[in-house]
Coordinates of N, CA and C in Angstrom, one line a residue:
X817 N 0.8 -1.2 0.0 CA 0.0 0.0 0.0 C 0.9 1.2 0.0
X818 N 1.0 1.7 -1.1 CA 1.3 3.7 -1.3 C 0.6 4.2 -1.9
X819 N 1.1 6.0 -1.9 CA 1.1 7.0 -2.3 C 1.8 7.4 -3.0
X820 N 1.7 7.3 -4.6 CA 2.6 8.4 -5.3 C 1.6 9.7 -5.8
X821 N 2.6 10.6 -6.4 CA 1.6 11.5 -7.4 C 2.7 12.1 -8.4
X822 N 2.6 12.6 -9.5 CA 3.4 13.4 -10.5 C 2.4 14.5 -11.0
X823 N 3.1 15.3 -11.3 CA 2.9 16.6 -11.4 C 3.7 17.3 -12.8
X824 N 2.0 18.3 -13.7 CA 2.6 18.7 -14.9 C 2.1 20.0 -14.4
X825 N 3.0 20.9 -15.0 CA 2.9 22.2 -15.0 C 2.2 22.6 -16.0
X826 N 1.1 23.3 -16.5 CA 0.3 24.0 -17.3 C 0.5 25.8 -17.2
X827 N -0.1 26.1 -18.6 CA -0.5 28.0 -18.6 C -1.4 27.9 -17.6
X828 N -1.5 29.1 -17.0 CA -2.6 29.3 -15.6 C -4.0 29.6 -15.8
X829 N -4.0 30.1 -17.5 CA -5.3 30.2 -18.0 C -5.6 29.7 -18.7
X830 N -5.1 27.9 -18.5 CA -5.8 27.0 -19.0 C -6.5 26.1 -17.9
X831 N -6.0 26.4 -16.7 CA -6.8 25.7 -15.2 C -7.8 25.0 -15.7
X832 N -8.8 26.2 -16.1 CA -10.3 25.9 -16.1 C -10.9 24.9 -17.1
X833 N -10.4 24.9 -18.2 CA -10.5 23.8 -19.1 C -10.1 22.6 -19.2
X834 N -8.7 22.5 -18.1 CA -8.0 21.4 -18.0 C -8.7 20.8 -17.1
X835 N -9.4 21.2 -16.2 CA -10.4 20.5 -15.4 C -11.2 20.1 -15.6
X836 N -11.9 20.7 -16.6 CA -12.9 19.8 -18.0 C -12.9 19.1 -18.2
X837 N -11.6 19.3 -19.4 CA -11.0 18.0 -20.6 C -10.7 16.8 -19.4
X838 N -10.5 17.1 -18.0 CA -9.7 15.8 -17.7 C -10.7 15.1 -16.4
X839 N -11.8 15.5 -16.5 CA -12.7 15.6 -15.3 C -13.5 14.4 -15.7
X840 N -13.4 13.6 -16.5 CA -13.7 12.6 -16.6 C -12.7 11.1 -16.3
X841 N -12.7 10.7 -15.2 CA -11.8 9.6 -14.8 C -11.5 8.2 -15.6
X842 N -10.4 7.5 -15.4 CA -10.0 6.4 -16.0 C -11.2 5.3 -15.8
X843 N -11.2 4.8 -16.8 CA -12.3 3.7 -17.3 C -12.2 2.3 -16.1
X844 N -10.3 2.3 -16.2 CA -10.0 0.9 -15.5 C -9.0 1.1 -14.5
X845 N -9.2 1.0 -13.5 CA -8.1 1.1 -11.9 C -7.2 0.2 -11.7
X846 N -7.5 -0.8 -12.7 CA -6.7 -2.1 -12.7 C -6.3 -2.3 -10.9
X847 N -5.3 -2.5 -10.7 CA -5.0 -2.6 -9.4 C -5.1 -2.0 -8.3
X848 N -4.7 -0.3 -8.3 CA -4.9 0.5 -8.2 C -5.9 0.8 -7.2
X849 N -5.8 1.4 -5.5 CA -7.2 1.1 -5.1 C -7.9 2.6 -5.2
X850 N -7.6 3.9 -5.7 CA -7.4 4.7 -6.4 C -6.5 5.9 -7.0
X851 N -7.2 6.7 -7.5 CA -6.9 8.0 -7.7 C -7.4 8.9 -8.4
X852 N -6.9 10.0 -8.1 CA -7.5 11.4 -8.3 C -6.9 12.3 -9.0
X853 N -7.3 13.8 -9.3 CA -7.1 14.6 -10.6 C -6.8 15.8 -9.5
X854 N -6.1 17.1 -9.4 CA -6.1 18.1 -8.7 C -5.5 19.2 -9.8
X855 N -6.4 20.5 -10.0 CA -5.6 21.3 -10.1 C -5.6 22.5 -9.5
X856 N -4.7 23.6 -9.8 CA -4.6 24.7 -9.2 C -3.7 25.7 -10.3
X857 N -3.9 26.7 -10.6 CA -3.2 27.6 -11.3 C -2.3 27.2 -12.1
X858 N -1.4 26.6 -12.0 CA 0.0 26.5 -13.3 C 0.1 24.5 -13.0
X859 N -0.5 24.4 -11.9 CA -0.3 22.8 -11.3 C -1.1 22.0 -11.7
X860 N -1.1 20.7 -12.5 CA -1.9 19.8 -12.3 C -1.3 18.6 -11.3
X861 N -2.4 18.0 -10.8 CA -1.0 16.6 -9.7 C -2.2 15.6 -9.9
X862 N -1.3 14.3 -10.4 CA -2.3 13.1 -10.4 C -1.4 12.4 -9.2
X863 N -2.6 11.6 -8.2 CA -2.4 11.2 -7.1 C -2.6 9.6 -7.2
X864 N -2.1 8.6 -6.9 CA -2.3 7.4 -7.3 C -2.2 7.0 -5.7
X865 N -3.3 6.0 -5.5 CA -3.2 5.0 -4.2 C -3.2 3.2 -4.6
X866 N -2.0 3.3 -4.6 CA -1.6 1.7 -5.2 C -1.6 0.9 -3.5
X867 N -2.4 -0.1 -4.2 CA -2.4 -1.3 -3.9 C -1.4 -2.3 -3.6
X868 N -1.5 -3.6 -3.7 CA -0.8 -4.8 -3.7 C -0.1 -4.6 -4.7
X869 N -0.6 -4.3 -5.9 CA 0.0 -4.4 -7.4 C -1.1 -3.7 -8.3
X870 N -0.6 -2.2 -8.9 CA -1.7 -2.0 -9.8 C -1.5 -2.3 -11.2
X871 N -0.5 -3.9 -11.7 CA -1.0 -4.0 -12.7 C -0.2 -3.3 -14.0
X872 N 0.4 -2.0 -14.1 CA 1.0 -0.8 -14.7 C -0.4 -0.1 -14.8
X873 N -1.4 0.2 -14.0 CA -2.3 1.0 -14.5 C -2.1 2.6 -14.3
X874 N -1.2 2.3 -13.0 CA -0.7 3.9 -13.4 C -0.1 4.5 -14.2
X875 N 1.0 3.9 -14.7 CA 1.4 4.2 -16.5 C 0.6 4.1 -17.0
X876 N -0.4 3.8 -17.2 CA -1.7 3.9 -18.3 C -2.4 5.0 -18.6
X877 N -2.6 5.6 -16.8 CA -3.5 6.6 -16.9 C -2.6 7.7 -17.1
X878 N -1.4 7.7 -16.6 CA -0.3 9.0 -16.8 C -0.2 8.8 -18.1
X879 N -0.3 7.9 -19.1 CA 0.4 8.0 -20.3 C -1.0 9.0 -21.1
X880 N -2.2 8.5 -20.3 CA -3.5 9.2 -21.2 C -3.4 10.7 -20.5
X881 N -3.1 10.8 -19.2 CA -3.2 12.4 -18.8 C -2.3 13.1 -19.9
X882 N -0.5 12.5 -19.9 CA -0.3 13.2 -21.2 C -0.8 13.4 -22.4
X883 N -1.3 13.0 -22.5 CA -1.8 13.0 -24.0 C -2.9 13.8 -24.0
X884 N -3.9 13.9 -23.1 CA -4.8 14.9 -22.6 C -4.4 16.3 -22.4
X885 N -3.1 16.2 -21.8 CA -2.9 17.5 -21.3 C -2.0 18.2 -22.3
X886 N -1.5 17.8 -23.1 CA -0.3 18.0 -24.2 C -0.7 19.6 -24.7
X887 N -1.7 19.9 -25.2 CA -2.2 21.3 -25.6 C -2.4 22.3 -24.7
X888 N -1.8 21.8 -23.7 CA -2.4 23.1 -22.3 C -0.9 23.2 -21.6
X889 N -0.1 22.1 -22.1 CA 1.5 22.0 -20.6 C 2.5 23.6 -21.3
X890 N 3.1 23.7 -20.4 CA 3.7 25.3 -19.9 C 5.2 25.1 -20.7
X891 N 5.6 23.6 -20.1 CA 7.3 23.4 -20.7 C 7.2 22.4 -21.4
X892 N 6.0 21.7 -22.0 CA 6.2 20.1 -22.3 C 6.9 18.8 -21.9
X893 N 6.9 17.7 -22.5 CA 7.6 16.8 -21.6 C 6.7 16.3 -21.0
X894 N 6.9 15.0 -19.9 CA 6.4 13.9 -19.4 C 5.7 14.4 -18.4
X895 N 4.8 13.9 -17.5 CA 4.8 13.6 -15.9 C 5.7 13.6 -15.5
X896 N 6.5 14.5 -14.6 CA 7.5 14.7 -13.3 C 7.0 13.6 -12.1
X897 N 7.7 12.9 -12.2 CA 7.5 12.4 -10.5 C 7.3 13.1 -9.7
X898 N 6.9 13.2 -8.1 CA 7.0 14.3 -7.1 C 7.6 13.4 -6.0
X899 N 8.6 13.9 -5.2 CA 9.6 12.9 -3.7 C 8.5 13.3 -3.2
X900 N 8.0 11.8 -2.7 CA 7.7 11.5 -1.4 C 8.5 12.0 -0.2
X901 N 7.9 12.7 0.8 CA 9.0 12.8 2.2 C 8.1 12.6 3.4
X902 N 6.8 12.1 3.1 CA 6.2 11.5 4.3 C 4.8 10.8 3.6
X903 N 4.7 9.5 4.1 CA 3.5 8.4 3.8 C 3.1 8.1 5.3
X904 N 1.8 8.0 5.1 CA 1.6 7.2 6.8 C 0.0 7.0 6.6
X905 N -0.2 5.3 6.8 CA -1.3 4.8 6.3 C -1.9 4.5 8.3
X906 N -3.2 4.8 7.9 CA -4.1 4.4 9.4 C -4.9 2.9 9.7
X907 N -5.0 3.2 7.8 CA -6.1 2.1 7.8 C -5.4 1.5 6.5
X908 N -6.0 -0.2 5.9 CA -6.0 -0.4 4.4 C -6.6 -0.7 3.6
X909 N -7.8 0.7 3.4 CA -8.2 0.4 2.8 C -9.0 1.5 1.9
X910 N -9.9 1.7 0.3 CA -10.0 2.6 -0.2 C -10.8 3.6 0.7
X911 N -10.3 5.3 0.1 CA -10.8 6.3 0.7 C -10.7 7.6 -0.2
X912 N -11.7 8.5 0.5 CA -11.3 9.9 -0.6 C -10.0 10.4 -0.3
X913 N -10.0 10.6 -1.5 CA -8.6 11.9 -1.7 C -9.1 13.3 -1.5
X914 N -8.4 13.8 -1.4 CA -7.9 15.2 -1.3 C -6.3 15.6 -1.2
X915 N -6.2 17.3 -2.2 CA -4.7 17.6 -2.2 C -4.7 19.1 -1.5
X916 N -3.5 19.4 -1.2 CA -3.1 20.7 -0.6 C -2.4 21.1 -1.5
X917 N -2.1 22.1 -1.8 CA -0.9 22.9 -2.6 C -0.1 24.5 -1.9
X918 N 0.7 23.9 -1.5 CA 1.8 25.0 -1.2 C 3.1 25.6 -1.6
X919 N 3.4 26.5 -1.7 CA 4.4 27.2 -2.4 C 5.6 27.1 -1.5
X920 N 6.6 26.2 -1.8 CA 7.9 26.3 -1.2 C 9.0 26.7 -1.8
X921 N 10.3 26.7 -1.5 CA 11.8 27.1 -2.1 C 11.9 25.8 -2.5
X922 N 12.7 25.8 -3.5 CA 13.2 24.7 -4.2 C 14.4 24.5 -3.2
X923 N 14.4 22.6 -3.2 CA 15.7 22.1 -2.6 C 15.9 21.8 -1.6
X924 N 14.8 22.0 -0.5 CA 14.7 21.2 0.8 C 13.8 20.3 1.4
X925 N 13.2 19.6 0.0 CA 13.2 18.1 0.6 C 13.4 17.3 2.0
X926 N 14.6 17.5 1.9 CA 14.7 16.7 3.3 C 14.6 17.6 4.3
X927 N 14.8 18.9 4.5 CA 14.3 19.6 5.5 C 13.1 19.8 6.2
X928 N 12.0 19.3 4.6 CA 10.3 19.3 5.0 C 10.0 17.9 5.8
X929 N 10.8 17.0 5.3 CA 10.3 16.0 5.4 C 10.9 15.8 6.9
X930 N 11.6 16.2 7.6 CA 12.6 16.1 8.8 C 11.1 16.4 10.0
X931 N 10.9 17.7 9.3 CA 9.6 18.6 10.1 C 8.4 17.7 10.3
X932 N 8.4 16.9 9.0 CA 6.9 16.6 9.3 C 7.2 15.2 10.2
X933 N 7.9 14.6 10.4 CA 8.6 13.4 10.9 C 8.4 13.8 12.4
X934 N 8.8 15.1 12.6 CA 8.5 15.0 14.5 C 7.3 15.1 14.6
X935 N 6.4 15.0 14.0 CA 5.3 15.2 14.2 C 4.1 13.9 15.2
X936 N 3.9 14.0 15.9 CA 3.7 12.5 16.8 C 2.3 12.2 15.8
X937 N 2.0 11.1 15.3 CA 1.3 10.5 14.4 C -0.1 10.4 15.7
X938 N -1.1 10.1 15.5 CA -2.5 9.6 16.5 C -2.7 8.2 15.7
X939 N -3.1 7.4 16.9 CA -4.0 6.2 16.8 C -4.9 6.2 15.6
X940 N -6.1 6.8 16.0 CA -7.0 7.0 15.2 C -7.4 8.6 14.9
X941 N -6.9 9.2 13.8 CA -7.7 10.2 13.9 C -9.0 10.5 13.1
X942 N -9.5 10.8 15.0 CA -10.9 11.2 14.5 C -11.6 12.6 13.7
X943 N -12.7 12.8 12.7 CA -12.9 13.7 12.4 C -14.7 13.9 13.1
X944 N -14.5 15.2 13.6 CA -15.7 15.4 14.2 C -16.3 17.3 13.8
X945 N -17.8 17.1 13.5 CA -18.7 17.9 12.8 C -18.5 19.1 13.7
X946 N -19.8 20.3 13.2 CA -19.1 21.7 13.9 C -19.4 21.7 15.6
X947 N -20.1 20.5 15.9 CA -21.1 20.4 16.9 C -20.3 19.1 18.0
X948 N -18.9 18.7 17.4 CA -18.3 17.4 17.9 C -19.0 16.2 17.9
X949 N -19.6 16.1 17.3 CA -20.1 14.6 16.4 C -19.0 13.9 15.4
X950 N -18.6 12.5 15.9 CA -17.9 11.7 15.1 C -18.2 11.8 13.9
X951 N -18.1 12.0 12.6 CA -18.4 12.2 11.3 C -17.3 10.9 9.8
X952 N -16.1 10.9 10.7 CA -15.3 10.0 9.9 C -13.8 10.0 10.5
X953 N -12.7 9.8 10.0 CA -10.9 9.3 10.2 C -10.4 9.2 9.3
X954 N -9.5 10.0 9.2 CA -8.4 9.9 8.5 C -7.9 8.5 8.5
X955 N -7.7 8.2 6.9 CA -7.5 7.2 6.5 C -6.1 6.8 6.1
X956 N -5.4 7.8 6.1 CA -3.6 8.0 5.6 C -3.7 9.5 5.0
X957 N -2.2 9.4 5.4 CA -1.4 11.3 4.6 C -0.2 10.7 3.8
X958 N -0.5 11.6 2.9 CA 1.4 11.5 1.8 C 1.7 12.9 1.9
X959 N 3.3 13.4 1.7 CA 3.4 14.3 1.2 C 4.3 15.0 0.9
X960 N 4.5 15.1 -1.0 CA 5.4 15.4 -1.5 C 5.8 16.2 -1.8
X961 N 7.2 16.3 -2.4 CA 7.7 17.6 -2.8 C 8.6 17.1 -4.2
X962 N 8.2 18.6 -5.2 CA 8.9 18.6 -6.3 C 8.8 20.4 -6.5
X963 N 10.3 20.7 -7.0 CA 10.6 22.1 -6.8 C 10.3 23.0 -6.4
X964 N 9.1 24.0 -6.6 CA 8.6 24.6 -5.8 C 7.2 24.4 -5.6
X965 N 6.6 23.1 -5.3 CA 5.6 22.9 -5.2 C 5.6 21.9 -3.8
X966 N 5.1 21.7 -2.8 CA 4.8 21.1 -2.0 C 3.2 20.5 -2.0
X967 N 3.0 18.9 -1.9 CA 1.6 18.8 -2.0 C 1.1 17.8 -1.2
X968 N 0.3 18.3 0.0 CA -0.1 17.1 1.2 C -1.3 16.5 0.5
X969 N -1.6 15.2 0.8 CA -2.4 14.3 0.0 C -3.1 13.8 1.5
X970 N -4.7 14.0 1.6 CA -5.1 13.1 2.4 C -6.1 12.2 2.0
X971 N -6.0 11.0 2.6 CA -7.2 10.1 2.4 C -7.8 10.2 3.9
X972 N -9.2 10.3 3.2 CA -10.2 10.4 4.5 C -11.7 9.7 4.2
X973 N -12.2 9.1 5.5 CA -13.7 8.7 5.1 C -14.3 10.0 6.1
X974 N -14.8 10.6 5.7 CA -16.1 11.5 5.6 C -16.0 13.0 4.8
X975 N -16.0 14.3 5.5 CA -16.4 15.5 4.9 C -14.9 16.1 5.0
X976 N -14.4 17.1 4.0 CA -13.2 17.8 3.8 C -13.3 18.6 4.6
X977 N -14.4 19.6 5.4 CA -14.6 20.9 6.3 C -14.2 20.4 7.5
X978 N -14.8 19.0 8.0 CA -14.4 18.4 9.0 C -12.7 17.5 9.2
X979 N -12.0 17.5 8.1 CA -10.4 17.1 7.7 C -9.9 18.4 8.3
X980 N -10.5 19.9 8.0 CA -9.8 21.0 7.9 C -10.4 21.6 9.6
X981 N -11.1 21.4 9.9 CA -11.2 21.3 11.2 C -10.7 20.8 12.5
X982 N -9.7 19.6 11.9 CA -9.5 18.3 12.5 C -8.1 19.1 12.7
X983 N -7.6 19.7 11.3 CA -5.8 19.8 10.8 C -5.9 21.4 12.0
X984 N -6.9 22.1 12.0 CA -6.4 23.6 12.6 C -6.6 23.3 14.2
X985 N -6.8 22.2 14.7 CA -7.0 21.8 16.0 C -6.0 21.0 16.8
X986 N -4.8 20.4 15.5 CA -3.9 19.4 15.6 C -2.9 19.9 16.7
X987 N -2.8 19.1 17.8 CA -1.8 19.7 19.0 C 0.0 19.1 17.9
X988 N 0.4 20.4 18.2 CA 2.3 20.7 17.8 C 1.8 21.6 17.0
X989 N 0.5 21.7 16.3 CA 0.5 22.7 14.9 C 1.4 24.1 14.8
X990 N 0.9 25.0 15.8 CA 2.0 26.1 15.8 C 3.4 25.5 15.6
X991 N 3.6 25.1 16.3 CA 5.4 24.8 16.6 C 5.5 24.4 15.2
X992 N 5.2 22.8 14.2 CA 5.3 22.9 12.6 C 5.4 23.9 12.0
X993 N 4.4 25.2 12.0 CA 4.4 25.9 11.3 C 5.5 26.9 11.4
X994 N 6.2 27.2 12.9 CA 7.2 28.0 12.6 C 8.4 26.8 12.2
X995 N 8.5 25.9 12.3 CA 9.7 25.2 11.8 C 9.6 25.3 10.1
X996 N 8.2 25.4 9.7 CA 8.2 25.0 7.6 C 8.7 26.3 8.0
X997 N 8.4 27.6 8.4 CA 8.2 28.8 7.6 C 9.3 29.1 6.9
X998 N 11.0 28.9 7.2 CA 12.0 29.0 6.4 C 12.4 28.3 4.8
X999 N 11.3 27.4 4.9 CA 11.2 26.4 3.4 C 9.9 27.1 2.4
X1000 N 9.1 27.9 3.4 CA 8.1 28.2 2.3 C 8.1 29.8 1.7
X1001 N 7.6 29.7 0.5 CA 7.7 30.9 -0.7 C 6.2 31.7 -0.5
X1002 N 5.7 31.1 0.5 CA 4.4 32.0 0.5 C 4.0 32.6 2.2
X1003 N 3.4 33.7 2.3 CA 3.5 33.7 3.8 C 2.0 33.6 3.8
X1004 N 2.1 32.8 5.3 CA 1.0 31.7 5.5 C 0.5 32.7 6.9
X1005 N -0.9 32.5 6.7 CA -1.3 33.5 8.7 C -2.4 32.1 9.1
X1006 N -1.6 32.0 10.1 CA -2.0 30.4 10.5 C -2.2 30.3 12.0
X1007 N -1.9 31.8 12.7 CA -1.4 31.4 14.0 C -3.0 31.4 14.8
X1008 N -4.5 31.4 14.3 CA -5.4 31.1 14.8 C -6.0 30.3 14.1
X1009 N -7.0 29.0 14.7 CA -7.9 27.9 14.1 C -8.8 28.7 12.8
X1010 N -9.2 29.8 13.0 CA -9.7 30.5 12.1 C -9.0 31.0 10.7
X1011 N -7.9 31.3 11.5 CA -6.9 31.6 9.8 C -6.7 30.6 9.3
X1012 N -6.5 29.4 10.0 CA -5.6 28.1 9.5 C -6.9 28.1 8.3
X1013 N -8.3 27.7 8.7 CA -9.5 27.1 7.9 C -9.5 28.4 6.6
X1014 N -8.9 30.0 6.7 CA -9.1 30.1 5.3 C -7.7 29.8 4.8
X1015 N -6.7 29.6 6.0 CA -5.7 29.1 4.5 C -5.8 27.6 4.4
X1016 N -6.6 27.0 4.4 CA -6.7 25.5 4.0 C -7.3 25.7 2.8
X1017 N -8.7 26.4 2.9 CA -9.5 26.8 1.3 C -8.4 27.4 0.5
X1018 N -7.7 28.2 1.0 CA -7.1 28.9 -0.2 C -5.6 28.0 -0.8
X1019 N -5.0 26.5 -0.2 CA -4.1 25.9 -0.6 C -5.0 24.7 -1.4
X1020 N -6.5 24.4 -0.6 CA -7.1 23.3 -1.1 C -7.2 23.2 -3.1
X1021 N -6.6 22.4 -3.6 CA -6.9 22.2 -5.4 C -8.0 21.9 -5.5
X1022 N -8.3 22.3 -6.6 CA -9.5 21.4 -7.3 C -9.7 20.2 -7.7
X1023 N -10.6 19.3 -7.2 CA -10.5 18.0 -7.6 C -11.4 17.9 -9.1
X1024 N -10.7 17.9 -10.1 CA -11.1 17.4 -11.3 C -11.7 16.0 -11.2
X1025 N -11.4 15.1 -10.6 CA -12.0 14.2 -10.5 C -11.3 12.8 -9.4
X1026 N -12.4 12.0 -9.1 CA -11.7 11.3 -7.7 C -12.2 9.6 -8.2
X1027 N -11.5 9.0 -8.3 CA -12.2 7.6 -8.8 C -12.0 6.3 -7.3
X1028 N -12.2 5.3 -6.6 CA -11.5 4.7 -6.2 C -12.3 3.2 -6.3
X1029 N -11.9 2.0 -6.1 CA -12.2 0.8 -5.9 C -13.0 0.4 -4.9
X1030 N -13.9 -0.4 -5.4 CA -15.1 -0.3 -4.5 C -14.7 -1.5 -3.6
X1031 N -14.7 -0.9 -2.0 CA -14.8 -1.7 -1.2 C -15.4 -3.1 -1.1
X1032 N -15.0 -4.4 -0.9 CA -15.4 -5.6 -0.8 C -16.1 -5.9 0.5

C-alpha cells in the first residue's frame, strides 16, 4: 500500500479547461485502489493509491493524462515524479482523496520532510462535525515535494470541512508551522484555528476528479 503523485505544469489560463478536458476519470483502476485529478493555477497533480500491485495501471493513466494534457502543458515533456518525504497509512483500505498545494523554495526536501517526521502520528484520527459529532478518520497522509511545489495528499472517510477542522485543531501545529516557515515561498497566517480554515480553502486544489475501488 502507497502513495505516489506526478505533477505537470500548465499555462494558468488554461486551469479551467483542463479541469474539464480531464474531469472525466480512468475507465479501469486495474489494481490500483485509487486515484485522483487536482488542479490549481499552473499545477496539475495526479495522485495514485496503489495497492498490492496495480497491474501498470498507473502508467496507463499517466500516459493518457499526457496525451490529454499535451495542448495546455507550460514546458512540455512527461509527468514529473514528485519525492515523497512523508507516507503514513491508518487504515488499508480505499478512501477519498484530497490535495493541498503549497508554495515552497526549491531544494529542501529533506528539510520538510525532517519537520513533518516530529510530528507524533495519532492512533485514530478522529474527524468530528461543527457540533463534535464523530463524522469519519483519516485514512492515511502523503506528502510530496517537487521544486517549488509542496503537495499534502489526504485520504479520508467523511467531509473535507471536517479534515480541515480536524488539521487547525492538531496539537504541535504552531510549533510545525514556525519550523516549515524558512522552506516556504508564500506567507502563511495560521497562528489562529480560524486563519488556519481560510488558508486550507485557499491551498485546497480542485479536484477534477476522484475515482476509487469499490470496497469488498
Amino acid at each position: 500500500m502507497a502513495l505516489s503523485a506526478t505533477v505537470h505544469r500548465i499555462r494558468p489560463e488554461a486551469a479551467a479547461e483542463v479541469a474539464e478536458v480531464l474531469g472525466e476519470g480512468p475507465a479501469d483502476l486495474g489494481g490500483l485502489s485509487g486515484t485522483g485529478l487536482f488542479v490549481q493555477d499552473d499545477t496539475v497533480v495526479r495522485v495514485f493509491h496503489h495497492g498490492e500491485g496495480d497491474g501498470g495501471a498507473a502508467e496507463l493513466i499517466g500516459r493518457e493524462d499526457e496525451k490529454r494534457l499535451a495542448p495546455y502543458l507550460r514546458d512540455g515533456g512527461a509527468p514529473v515524479p514528485m519525492v515523497c518525504v512523508q507516507s503514513r497509512f491508518i487504515e488499508d483500505r480505499p478512501a477519498g482523496l484530497a490535495a493541498l498545494r503549497y508554495k515552497v523554495k526549491p531544494g529542501h526536501e529533506k528539510e520538510i520532510g525532517e519537520v513533518f517526521a516530529q510530528v507524533q502520528a495519532e492512533a485514530r484520527p478522529t474527524l468530528r462535525g461543527d457540533k463534535g459529532q464523530e463524522t469519519g478518520v483519516i485514512i492515511g497522509v502523503g506528502l510530496f515535494v517537487k521544486d517549488d511545489n509542496m503537495i499534502r495528499v489526504v485520504m479520508f472517510d467523511g467531509e473535507l470541512d471536517d479534515v480541515a477542522r480536524y488539521m487547525s485543531k492538531r496539537g504541535g501545529r504552531p510549533e510545525m508551522e514556525k519550523k516549515l516557515a524558512p522552506y516556504m515561498a508564500e506567507t502563511r497566517h495560521v497562528e489562529t484555528p480560524e486563519q488556519f480554515l481560510e488558508q486550507f480553502k485557499a491551498n485546497t486544489m480542485h479536484c477534477a476528479h476522484r475515482s476509487r475501488r469499490a470496497e469488498r
